[in-house]
Structure formats: C-alpha cells, structure tokens
PDB file of C-alpha atoms in Angstrom:
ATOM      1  CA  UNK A   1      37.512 -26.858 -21.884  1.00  0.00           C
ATOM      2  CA  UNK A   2      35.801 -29.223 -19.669  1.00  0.00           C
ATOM      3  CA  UNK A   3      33.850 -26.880 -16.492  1.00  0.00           C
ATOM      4  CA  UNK A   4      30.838 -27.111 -14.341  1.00  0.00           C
ATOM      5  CA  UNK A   5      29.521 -23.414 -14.034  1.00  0.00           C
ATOM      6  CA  UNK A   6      27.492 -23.236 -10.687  1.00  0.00           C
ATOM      7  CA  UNK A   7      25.083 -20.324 -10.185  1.00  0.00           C
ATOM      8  CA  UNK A   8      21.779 -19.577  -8.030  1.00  0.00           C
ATOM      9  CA  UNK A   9      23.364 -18.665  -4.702  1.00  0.00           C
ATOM     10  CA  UNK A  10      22.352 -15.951  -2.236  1.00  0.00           C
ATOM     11  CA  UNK A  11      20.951 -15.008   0.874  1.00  0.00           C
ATOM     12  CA  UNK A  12      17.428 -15.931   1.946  1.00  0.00           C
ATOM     13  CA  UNK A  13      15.621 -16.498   4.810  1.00  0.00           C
ATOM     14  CA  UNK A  14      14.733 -19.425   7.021  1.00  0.00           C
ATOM     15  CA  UNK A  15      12.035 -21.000   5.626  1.00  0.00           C
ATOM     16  CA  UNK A  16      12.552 -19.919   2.225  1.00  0.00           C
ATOM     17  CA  UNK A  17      13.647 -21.295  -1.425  1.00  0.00           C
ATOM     18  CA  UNK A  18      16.928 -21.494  -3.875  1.00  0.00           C
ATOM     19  CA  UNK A  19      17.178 -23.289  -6.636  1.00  0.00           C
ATOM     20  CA  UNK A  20      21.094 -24.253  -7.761  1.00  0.00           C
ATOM     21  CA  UNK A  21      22.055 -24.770 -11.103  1.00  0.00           C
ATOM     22  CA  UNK A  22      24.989 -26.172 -12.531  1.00  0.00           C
ATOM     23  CA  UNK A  23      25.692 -25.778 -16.291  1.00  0.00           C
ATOM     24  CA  UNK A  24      28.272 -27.973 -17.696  1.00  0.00           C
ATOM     25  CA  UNK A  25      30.333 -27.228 -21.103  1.00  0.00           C
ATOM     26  CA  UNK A  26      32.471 -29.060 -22.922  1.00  0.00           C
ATOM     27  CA  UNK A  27      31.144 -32.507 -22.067  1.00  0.00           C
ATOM     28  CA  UNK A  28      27.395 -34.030 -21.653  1.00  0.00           C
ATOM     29  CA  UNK A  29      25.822 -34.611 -18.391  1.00  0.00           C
ATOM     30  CA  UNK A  30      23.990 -37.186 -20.077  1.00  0.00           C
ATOM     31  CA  UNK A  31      26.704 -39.840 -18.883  1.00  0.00           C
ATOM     32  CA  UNK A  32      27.492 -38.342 -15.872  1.00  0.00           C
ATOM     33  CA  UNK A  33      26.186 -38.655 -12.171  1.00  0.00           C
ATOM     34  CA  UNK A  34      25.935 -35.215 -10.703  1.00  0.00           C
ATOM     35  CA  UNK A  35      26.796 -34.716  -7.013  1.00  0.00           C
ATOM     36  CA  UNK A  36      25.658 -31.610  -4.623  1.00  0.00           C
ATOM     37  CA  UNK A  37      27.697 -30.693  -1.980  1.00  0.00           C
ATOM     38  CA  UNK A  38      28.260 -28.191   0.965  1.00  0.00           C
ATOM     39  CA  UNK A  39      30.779 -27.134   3.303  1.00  0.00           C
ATOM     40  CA  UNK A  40      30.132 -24.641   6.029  1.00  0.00           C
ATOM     41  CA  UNK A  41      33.337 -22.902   7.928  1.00  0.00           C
ATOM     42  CA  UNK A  42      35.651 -24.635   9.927  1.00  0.00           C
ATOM     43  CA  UNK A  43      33.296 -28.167   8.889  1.00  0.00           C
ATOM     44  CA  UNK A  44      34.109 -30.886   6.291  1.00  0.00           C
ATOM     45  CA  UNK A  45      32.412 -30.894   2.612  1.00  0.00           C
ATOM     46  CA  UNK A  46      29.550 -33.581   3.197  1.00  0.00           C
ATOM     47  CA  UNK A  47      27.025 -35.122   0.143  1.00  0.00           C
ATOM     48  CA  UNK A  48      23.947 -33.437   0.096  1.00  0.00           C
ATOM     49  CA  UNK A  49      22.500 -35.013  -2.774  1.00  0.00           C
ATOM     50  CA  UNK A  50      23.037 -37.426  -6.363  1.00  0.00           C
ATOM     51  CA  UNK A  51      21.317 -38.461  -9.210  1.00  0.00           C
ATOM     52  CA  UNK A  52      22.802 -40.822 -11.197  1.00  0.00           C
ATOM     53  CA  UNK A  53      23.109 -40.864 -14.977  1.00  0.00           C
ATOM     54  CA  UNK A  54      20.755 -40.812 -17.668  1.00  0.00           C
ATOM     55  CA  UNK A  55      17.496 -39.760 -15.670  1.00  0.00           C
ATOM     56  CA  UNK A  56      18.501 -42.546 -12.939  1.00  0.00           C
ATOM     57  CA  UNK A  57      17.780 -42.197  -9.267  1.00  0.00           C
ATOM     58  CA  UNK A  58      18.527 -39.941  -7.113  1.00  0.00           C
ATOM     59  CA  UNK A  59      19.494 -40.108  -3.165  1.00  0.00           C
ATOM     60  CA  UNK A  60      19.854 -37.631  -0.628  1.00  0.00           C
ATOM     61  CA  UNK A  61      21.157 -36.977   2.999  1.00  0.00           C
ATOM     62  CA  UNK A  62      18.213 -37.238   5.501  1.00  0.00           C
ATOM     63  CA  UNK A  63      18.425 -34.196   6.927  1.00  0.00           C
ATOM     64  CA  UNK A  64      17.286 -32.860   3.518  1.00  0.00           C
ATOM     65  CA  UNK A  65      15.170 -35.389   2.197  1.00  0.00           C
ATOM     66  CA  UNK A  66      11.690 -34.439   1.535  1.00  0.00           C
ATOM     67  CA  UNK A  67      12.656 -30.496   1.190  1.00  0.00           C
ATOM     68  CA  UNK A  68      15.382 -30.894  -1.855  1.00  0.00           C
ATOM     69  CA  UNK A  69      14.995 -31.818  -5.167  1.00  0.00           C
ATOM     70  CA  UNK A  70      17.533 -32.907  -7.664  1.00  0.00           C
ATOM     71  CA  UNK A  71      17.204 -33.297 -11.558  1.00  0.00           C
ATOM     72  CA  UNK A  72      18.268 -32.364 -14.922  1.00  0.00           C
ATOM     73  CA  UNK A  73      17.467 -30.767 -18.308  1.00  0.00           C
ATOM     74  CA  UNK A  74      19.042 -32.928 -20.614  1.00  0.00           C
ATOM     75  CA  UNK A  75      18.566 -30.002 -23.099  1.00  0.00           C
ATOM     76  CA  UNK A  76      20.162 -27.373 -21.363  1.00  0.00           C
ATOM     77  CA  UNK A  77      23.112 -30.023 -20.562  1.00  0.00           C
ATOM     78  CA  UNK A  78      22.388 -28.714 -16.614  1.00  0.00           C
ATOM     79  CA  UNK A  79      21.842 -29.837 -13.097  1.00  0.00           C
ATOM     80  CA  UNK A  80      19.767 -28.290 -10.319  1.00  0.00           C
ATOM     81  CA  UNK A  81      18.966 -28.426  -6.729  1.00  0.00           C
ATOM     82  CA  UNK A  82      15.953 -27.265  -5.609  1.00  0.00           C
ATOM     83  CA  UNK A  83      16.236 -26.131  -1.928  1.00  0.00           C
ATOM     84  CA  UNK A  84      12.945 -25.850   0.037  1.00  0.00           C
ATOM     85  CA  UNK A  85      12.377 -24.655   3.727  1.00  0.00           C
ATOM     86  CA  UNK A  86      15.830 -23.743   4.074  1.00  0.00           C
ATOM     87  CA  UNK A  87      17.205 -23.731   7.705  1.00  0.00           C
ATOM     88  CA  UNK A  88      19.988 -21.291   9.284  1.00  0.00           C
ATOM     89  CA  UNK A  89      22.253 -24.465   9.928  1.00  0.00           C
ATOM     90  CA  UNK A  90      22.433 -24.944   6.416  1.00  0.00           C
ATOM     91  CA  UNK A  91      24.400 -21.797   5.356  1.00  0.00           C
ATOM     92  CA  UNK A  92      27.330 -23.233   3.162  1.00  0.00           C
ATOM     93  CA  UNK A  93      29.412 -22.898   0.215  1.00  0.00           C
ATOM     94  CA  UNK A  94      27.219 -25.832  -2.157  1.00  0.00           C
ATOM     95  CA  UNK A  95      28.822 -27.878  -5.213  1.00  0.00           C
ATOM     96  CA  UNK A  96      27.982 -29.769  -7.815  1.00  0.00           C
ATOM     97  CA  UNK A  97      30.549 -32.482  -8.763  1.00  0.00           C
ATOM     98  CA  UNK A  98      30.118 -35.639 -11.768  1.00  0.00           C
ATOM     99  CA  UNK A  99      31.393 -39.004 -11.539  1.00  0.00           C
ATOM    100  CA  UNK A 100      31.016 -41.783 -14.399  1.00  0.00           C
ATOM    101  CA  UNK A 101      27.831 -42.966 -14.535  1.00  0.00           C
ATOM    102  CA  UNK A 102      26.700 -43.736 -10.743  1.00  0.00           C
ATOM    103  CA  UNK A 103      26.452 -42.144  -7.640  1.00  0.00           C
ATOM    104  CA  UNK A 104      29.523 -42.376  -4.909  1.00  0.00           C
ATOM    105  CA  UNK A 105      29.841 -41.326  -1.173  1.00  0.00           C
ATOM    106  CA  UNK A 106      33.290 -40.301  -1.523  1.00  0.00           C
ATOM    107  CA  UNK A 107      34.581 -37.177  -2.790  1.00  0.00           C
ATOM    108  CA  UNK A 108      37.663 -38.130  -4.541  1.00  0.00           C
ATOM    109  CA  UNK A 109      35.783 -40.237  -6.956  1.00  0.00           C
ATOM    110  CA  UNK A 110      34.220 -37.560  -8.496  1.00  0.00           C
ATOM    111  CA  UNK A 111      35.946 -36.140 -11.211  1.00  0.00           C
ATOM    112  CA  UNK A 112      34.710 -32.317 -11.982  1.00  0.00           C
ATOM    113  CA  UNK A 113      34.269 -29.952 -10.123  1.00  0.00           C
ATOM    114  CA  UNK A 114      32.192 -26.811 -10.149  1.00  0.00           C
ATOM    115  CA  UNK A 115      33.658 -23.156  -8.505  1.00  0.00           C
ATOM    116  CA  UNK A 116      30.684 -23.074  -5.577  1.00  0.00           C
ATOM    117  CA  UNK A 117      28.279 -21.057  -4.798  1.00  0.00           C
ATOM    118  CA  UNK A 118      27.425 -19.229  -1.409  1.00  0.00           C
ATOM    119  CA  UNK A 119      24.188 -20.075   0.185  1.00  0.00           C
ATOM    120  CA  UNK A 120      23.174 -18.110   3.214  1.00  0.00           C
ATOM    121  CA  UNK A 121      20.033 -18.675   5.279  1.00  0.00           C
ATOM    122  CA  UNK A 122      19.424 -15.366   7.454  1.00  0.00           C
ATOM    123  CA  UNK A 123      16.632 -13.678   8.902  1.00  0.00           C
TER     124      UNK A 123
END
C-alpha cells in the first residue's frame, strides 16, 4: 500500500520550533518531489515548501523563507520540515504531498497525499 504517514504536529508557542516528518511506505522518495502544505480554517491549502527529487533544490513561500527548512533522509525513505520562529498566523493543518520528479505550484499535480497534521502556534 502506497501512504505518506505525517507526524510531528502540536501546539507551541510563538517564537518556537516543530519539526514535520513525513514517512513514506510502499514506494521510494528517492524519485519523488515532496511538497509541504497548510490550510488554516475557512482559507485555501497554499505551498509552503518543495524539494525536488534526488537531493535537488528546494523552494519556499517568502513568508517562510529563511525560518523553514526542507530535506530528506534517503535512508529512512522520509521528508521533514523544519519550522523555526513560528508565528500565531501560521496555525494550520500542514501536508506533505509527492509529485514525479520536480516541484509544481499546483495541487492537483501531486499525486500522494499524506493524512495532515495539526500545527498550532499559541501563547
């Protein structure tokens, strides 16, 4: 059975640090762009962050760009997002999504889909 497996939400506090992960079975990342997302109530999902295959490059969305981190362990077959200086505003449900190979902007090219995770930033 092909799955992404995210884990690593929770509550923290402005200013402070998650790290995602997102564990994929059944298949290897090694081919595979992974996407982070986020949707907040009542908003659409937007991109967060993408790094393409095979220890390519990644991109983000400039509100986050010099506080997250994207990468992979090729030997654990898993993705992360490392979330720094996290604000209130960015309270969301967060996925990780592959595509083929390269990075995309839109959602419905990516084929896989992990369950979310809840990410709350609260003092």
């Amino acid at each position: 059975q092909l799955q992404l497996v995210e884990s690593g939400g929770g509550l923290v506090q402005p200013g402070g640090s998650l790290r995602l992960s997102c564990a994929a079975s059944g298949f290897t990342l090694d081919y595979y762009a992974i996407g982070w997302f986020r949707q907040a109530p009542g908003k659409e999902r937007e991109g967060v962050s993408c790094i393409k295959a095979r220890g390519g490059s990644t991109n983000y969305v400039d509100s986050v760009k010099g506080r997250f981190t994207t990468f992979r362990d090729k030997a654990k077959n898993t993705g992360y997002l490392q979330m720094n200086s996290l604000k209130p505003q960015e309270t969301s449900v967060y996925y990780c999504a592959t595509r083929y190979m390269d990075c995309s902007s839109y959602l419905r090219e990516y084929d896989y889909w992990g369950q979310g995770t809840q990410v709350t930033v609260s003092s």
